[in-house]
Short mmCIF file of C-alpha atoms and ligand atoms in Angstrom, two decimals:
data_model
loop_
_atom_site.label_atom_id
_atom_site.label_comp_id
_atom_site.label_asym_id
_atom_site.label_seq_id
_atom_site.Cartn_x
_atom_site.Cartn_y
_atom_site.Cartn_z
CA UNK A 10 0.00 0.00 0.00
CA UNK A 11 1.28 3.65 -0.90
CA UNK A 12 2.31 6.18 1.84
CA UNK A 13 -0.20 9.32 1.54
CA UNK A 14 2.10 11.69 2.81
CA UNK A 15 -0.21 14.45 3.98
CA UNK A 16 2.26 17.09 5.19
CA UNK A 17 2.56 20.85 4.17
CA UNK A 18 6.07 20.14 2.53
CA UNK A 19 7.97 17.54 1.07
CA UNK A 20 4.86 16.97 -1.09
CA UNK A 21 4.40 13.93 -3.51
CA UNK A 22 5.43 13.93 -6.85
CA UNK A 23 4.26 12.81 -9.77
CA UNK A 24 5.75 9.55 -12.05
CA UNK A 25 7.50 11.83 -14.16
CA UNK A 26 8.68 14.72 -12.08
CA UNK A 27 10.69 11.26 -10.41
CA UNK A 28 12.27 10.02 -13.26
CA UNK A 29 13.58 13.07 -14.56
CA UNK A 30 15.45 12.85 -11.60
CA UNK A 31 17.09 10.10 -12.68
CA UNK A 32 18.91 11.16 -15.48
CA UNK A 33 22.25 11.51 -16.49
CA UNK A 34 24.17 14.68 -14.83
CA UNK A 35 25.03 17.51 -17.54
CA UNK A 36 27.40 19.82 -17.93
CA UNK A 37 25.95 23.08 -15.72
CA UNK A 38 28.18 25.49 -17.28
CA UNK A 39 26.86 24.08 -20.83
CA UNK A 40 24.14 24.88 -23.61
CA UNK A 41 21.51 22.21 -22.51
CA UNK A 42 21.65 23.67 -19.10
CA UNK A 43 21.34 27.01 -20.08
CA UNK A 44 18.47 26.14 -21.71
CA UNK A 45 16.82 24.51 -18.75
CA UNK A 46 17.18 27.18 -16.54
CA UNK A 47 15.93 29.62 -19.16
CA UNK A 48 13.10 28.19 -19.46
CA UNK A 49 12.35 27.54 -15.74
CA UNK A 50 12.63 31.64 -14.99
CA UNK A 51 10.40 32.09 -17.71
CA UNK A 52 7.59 29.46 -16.04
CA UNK A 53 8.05 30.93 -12.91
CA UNK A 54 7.44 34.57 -14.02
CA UNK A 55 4.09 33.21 -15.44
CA UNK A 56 3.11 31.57 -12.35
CA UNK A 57 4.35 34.20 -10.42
CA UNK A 58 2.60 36.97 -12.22
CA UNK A 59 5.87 38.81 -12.31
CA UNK A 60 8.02 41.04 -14.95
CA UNK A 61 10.35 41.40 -12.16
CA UNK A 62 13.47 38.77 -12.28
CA UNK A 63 13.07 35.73 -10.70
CA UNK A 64 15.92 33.70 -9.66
CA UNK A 65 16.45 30.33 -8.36
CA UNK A 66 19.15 29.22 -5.62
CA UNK A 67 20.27 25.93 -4.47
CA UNK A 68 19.01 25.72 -0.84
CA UNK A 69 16.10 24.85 1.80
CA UNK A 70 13.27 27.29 1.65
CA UNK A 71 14.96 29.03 4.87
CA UNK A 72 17.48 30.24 1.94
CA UNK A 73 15.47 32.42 0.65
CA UNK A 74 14.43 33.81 3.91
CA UNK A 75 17.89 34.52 4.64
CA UNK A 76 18.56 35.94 1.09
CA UNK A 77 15.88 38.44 1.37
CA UNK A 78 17.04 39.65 4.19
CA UNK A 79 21.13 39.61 3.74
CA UNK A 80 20.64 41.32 -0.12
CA UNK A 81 18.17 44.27 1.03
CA UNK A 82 19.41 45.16 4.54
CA UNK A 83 22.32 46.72 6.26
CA UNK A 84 23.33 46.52 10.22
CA UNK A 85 21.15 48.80 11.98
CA UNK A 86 18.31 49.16 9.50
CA UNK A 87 14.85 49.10 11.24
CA UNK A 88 12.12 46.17 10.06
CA UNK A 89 8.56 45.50 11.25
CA UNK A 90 8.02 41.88 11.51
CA UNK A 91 3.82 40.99 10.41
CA UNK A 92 4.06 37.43 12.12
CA UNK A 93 1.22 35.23 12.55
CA UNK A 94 3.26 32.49 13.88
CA UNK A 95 5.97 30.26 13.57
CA UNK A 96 7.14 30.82 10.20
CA UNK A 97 6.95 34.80 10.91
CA UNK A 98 9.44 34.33 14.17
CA UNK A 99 11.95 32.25 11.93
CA UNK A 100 12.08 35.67 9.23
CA UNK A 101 12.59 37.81 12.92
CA UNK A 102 14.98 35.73 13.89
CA UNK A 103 17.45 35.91 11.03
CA UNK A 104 17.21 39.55 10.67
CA UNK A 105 18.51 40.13 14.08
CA UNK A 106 21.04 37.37 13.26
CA UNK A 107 22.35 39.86 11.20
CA UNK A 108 21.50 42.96 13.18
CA UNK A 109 18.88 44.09 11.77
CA UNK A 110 16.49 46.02 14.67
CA UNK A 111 13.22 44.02 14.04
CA UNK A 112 10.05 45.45 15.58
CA UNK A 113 7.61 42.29 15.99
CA UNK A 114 4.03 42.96 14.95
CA UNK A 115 2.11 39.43 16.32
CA UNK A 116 -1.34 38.14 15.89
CA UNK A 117 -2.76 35.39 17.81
CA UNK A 118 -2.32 31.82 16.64
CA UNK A 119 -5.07 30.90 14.23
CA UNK A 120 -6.02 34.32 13.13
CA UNK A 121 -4.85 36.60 10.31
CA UNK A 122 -2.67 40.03 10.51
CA UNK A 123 -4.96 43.35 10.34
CA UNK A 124 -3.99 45.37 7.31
CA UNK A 125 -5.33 48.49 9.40
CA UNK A 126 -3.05 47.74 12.57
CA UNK A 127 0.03 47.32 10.08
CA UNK A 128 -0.21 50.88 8.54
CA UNK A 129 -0.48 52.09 12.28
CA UNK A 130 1.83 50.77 13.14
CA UNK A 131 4.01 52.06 10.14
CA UNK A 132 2.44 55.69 10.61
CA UNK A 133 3.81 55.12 14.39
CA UNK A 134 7.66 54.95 12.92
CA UNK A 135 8.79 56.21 9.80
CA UNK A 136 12.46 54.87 10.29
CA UNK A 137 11.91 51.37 8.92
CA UNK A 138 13.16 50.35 5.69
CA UNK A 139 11.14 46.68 5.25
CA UNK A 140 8.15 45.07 6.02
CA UNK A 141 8.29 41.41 6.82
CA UNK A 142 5.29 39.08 5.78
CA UNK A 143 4.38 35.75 5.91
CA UNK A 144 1.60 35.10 3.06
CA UNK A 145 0.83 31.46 4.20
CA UNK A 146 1.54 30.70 8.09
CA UNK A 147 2.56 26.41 7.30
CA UNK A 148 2.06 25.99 11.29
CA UNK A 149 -0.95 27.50 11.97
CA UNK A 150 -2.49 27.21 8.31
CA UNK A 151 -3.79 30.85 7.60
CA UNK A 152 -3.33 32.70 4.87
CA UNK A 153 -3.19 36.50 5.33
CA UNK A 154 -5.14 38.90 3.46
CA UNK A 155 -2.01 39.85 1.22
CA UNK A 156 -2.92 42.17 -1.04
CA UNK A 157 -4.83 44.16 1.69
CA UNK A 158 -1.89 44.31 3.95
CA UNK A 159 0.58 45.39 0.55
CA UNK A 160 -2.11 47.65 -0.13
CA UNK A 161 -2.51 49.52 3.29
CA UNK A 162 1.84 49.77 3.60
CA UNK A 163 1.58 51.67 0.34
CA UNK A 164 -1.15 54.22 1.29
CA UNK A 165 1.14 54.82 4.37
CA UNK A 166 5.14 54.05 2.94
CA UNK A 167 5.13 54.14 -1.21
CA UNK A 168 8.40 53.02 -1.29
CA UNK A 169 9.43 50.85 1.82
CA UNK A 170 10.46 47.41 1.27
CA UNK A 171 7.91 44.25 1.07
CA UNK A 172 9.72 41.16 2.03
CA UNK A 173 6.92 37.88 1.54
CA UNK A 174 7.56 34.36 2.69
CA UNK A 175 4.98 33.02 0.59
CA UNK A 176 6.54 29.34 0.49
CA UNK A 177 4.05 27.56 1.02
CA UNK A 178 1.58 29.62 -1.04
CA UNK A 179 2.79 30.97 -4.28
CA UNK A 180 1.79 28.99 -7.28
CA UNK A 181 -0.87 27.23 -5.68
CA UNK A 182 -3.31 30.16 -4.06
CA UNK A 183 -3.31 33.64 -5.70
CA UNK A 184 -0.59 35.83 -5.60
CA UNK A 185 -0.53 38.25 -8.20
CA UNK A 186 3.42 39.82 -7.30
CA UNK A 187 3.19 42.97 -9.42
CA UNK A 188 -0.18 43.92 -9.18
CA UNK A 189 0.48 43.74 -5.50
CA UNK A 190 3.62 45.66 -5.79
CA UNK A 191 6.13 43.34 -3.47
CA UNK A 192 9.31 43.42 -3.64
CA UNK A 193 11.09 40.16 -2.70
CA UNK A 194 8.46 36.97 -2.46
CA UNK A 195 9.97 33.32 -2.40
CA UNK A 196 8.74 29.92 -2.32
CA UNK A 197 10.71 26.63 -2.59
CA UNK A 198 10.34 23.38 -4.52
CA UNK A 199 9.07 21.02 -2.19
CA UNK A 200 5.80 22.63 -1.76
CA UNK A 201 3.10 23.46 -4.38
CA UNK A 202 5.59 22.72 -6.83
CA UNK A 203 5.09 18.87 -6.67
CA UNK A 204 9.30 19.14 -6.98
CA UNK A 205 11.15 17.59 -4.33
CA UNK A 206 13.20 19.64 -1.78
CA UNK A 207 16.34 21.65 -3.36
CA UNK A 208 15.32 24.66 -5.25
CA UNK A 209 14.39 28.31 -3.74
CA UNK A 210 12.74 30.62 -6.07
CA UNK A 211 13.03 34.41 -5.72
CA UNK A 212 10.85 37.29 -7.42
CA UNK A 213 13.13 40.79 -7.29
CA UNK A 214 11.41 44.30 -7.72
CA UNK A 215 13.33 46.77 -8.95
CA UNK A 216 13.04 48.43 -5.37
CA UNK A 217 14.53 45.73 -4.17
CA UNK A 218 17.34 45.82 -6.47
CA UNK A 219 18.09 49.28 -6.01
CA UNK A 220 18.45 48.57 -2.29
CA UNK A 221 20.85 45.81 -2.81
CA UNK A 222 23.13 48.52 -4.49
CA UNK A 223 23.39 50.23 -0.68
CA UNK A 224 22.63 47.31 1.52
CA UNK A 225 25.80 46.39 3.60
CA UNK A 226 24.63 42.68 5.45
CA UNK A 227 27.62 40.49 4.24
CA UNK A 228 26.55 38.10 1.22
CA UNK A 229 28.14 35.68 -0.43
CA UNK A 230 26.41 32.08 -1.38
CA UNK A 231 23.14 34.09 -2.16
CA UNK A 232 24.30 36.80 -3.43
CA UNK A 233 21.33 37.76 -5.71
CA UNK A 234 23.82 40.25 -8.11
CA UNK A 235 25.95 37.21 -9.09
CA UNK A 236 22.78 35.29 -9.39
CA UNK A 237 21.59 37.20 -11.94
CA UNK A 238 24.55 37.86 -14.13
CA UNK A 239 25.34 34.13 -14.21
CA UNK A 240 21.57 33.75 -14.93
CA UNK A 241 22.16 36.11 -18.06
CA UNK A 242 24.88 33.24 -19.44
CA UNK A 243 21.91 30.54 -18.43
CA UNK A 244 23.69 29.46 -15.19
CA UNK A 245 23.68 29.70 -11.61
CA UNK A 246 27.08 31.05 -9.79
CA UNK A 247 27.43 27.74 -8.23
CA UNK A 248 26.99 24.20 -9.15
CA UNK A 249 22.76 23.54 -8.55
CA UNK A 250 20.83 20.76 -7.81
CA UNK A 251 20.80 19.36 -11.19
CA UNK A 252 18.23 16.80 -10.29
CA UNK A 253 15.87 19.57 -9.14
CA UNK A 254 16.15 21.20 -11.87
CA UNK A 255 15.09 18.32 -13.77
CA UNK A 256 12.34 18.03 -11.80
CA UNK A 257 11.34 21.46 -11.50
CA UNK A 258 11.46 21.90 -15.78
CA UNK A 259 9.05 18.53 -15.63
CA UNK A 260 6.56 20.06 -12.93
CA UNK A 261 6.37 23.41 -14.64
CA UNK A 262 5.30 21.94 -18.06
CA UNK A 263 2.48 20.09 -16.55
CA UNK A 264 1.46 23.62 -14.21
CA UNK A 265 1.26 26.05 -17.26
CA UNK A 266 -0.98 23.35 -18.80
CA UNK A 267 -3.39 23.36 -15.97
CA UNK A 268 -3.02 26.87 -15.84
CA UNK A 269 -2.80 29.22 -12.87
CA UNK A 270 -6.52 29.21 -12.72
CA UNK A 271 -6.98 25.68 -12.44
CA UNK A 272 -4.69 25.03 -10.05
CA UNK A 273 -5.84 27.60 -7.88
CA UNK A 274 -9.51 26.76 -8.17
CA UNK A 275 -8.53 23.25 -7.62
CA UNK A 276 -6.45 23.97 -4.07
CA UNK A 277 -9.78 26.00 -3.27
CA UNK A 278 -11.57 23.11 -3.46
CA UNK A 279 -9.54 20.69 -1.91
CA UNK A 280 -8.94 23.45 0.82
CA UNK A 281 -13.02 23.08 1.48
CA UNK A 282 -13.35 19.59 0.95
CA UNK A 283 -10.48 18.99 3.64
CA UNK A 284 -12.40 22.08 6.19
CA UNK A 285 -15.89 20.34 5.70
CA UNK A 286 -14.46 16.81 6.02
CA UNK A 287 -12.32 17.45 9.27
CA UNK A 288 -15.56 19.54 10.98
CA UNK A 289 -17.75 16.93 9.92
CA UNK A 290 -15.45 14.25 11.94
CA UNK A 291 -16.84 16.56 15.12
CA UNK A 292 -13.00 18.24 15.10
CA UNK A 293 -12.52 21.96 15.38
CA UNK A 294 -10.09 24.00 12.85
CA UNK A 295 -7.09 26.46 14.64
CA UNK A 296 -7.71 28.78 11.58
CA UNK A 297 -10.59 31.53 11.59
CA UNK A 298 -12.52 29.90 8.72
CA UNK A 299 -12.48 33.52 6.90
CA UNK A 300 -8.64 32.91 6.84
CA UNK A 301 -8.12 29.41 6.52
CA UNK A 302 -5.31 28.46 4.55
CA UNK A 303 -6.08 26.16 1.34
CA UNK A 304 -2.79 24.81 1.16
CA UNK A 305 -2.37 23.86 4.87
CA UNK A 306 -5.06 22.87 7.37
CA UNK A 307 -4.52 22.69 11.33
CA UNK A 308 -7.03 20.68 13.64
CA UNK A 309 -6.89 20.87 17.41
CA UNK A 310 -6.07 17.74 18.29
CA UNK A 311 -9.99 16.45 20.69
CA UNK A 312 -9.62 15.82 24.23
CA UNK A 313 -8.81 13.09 25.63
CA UNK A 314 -6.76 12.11 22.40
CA UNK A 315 -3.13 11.94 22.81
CA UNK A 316 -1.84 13.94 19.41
CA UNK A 317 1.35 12.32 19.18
CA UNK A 318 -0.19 8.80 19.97
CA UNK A 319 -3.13 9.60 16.91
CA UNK A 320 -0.17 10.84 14.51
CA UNK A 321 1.72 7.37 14.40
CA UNK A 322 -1.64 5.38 14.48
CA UNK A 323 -2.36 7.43 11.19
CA UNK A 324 0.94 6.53 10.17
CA UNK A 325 1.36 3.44 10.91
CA UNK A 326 -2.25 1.34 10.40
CA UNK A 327 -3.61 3.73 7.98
CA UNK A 328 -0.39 4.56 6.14
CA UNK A 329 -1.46 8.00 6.57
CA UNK A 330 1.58 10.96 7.04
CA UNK A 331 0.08 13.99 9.44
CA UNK A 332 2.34 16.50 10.35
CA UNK A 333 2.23 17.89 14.03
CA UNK A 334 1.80 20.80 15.23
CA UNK A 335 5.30 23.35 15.73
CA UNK A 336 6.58 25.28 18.91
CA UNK A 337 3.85 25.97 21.29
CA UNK A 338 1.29 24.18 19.59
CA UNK A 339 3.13 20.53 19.92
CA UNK A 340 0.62 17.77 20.54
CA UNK A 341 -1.95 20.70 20.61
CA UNK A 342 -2.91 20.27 17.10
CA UNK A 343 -2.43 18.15 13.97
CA UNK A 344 -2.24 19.62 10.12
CA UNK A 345 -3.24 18.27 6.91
CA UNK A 346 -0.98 19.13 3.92
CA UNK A 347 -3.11 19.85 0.64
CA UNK A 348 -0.83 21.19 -1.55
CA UNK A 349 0.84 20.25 -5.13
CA UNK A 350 0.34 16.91 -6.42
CA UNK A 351 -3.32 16.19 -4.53
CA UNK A 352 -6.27 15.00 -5.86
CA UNK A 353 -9.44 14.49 -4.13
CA UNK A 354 -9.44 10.85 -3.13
CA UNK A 355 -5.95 11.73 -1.44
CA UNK A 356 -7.87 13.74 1.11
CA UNK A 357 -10.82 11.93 1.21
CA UNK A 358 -8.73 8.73 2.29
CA UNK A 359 -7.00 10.67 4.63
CA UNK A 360 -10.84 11.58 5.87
CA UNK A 361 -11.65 8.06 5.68
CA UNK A 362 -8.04 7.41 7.81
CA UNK A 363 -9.13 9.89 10.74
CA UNK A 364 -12.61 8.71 11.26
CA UNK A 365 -11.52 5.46 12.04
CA UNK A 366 -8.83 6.05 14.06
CA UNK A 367 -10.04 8.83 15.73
CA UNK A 368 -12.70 7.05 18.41
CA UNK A 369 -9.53 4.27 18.58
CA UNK A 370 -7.54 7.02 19.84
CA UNK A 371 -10.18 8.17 22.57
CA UNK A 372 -12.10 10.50 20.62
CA UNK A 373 -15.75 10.54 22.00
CA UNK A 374 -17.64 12.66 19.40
CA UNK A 375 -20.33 13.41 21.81
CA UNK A 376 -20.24 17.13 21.87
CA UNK A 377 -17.76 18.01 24.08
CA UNK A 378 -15.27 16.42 22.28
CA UNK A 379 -13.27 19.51 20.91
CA UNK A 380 -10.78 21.54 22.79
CA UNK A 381 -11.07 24.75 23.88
CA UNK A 382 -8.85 27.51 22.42
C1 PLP B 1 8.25 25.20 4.63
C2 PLP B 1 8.27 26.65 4.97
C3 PLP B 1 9.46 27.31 5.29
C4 PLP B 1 10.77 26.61 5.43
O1 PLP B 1 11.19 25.95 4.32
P1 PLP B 1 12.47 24.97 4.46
O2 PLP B 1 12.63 24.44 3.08
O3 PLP B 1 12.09 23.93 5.47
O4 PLP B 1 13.62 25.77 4.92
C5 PLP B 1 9.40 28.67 5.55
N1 PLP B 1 8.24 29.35 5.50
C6 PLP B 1 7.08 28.74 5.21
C7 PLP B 1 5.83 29.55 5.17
C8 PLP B 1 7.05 27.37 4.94
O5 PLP B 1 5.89 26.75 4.68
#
């Protein structure tokens, strides 16, 4: 029986995004290469919605945190931090790795960031130079109202920075880049992308690029100046994940032939049919429904259910992969990954999976069943 591996990242790939893994290594520095990675900048900038350059780096998503912040920002430059939870502290914590004076702007666990409290908090402080976002919390599964919070910044602070962790979101919700006017937004390969993990990809505004020209973090590996002059010659500065790149060339042919708005109609649905099916079990979402993420879903895990215990009875009787829940929220609550390579029945067996091991794992559906917040 087949593993359905129901966490928000690695995701499954298809047949053929696997074997063109298994080719032959090529020369990077040669014409066939080129010609791959040409043509994956140019997919990307269609799924992106984006004019802007997009780059790709060898690395873990946390990469491209890391780049956004070392290529923009100098010592002693002042950023406000929109976090919503985990994923939000990990972008805080590597700007003050490189001492860069974050001001934290949190929201409760579950809920979404308030465009309005952003710009006040912007109007409040005119000294900082970024704005830190994450589109898609992964750990609490919410997705934040983007384009209103991009939208309010710019009413306040035309020009400041918008730095987006949307890894977990772009290419499979909507994220229209330039007609939300951000400046550095990132995902990696092992989420929507149906890739697996090895491959960050960056979208760079012009603002952003004009900052890189004064910012003074120290840069090196992700450097995004020598990323895009070897990208001009089709290359990368330093040898990439070949494989990936494979991979990633496969994936994209078969997402521009679903098309940006079938794929994100399709997460929408499998983002309700996963909501409806996990409420209907008698289990209560961490997400404000309003918000709920339809890449990512969190459940509090029902009284009198030991989370941990419940995870590895999915996993190991029902071949069923649930990821747990991060930081605070360990053994609090459990999340279902719907994103990339997912069809229906994948998260209607998972469905299937949970109401039968649920009431095995003490769940008594009788009403009071659910957790309080
Ligand atoms: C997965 C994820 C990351 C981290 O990616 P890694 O590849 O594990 O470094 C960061 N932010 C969000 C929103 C994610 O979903």
């Amino acid at each position: 029986m087949s593993v359905n591996l129901r966490i928000p990242g690695p995701t499954p790939c298809p047949d053929d995004v696997l074997q063109a893994m298994s080719r032959q290594m090529i020369n990077h520095r040669g014409p066939e290469f080129a010609e791959i990675v040409g043509r994956i900048s140019d997919g990307l900038k269609q799924l992106f919605e984006t004019k802007n350059d997009v780059l790709t780096l060898t690395s873990a998503g946390t990469g491209a945190l890391e780049s956004a912040v070392v290529n923009t920002l100098s010592p002693g430059d002042r950023a406000l931090c929109v976090s919503i939870g985990n994923f939000g502290e990990r972008f805080a914590d590597i700007a003050r790795t490189y001492g860069v004076g974050v001001e934290m702007l949190a929201f409760a666990k579950g809920t979404a960031a308030d465009p309005a409290k952003v710009a006040e908090a912007l109007r409040g402080d005119s000294s900082y130079k970024a704005v830190m976002v994450t589109h898609n919390e992964t750990s609490t599964g919410v997705t934040n109202p983007l384009g209103e919070i991009a939208q309010a910044v710019r009413e306040v602070r035309p020009d400041i920075l918008i730095l987006v962790d949307a890894i977990s979101s772009l290419g499979s919700v909507p994220l229209p880049i330039d007609t939300w006017d951000l400046d550095v937004v990132f995902t990696g390969s092992q989420k929507g992308w149906m890739v697996p993990p090895g491959m960050a990809m960056v979208a760079v505004s012009k603002r952003a690029w004009d900052a890189a020209e004064t910012a003074k973090i120290p840069r090196y590996y992700f450097d995004y100046k020598k990323a895009k002059s070897y990208l001009e010659k089709g290359q990368t500065p330093w040898t990439p994940a070949v494989s990936v790149y494979f991979a990633m060339d496969v994936a994209l042919r078969t997402l521009l032939a679903e098309g940006l708005e079938n794929i994100h109609a399709r997460h929408a649905r499998l983002g309700q049919l996963t909501r409806d099916g996990v409420r209907a079990l008698g289990l209560r979402l961490l997400a404000d429904e309003q918000v709920a993420s339809n890449t990512v879903t969190a459940v509090w895990v029902p009284e009198g259910v030991d989370g941990a215990a419940l995870n590895k009875m999915m996993r190991t009787e029902y071949h069923t992969v649930l990821a747990g829940g991060q930081g605070e929220l360990t053994g609090k609550i459990f999340r279902i990954g719907h994103l990339g390579y997912v069809k229906e029945a994948d998260i209607q067996a998972c469905l299937d999976a949970l109401k039968m091991a649920l009431p095995r794992a003490g769940f008594s559906p009788s009403g009071v069943g659910a957790s309080a917040r």
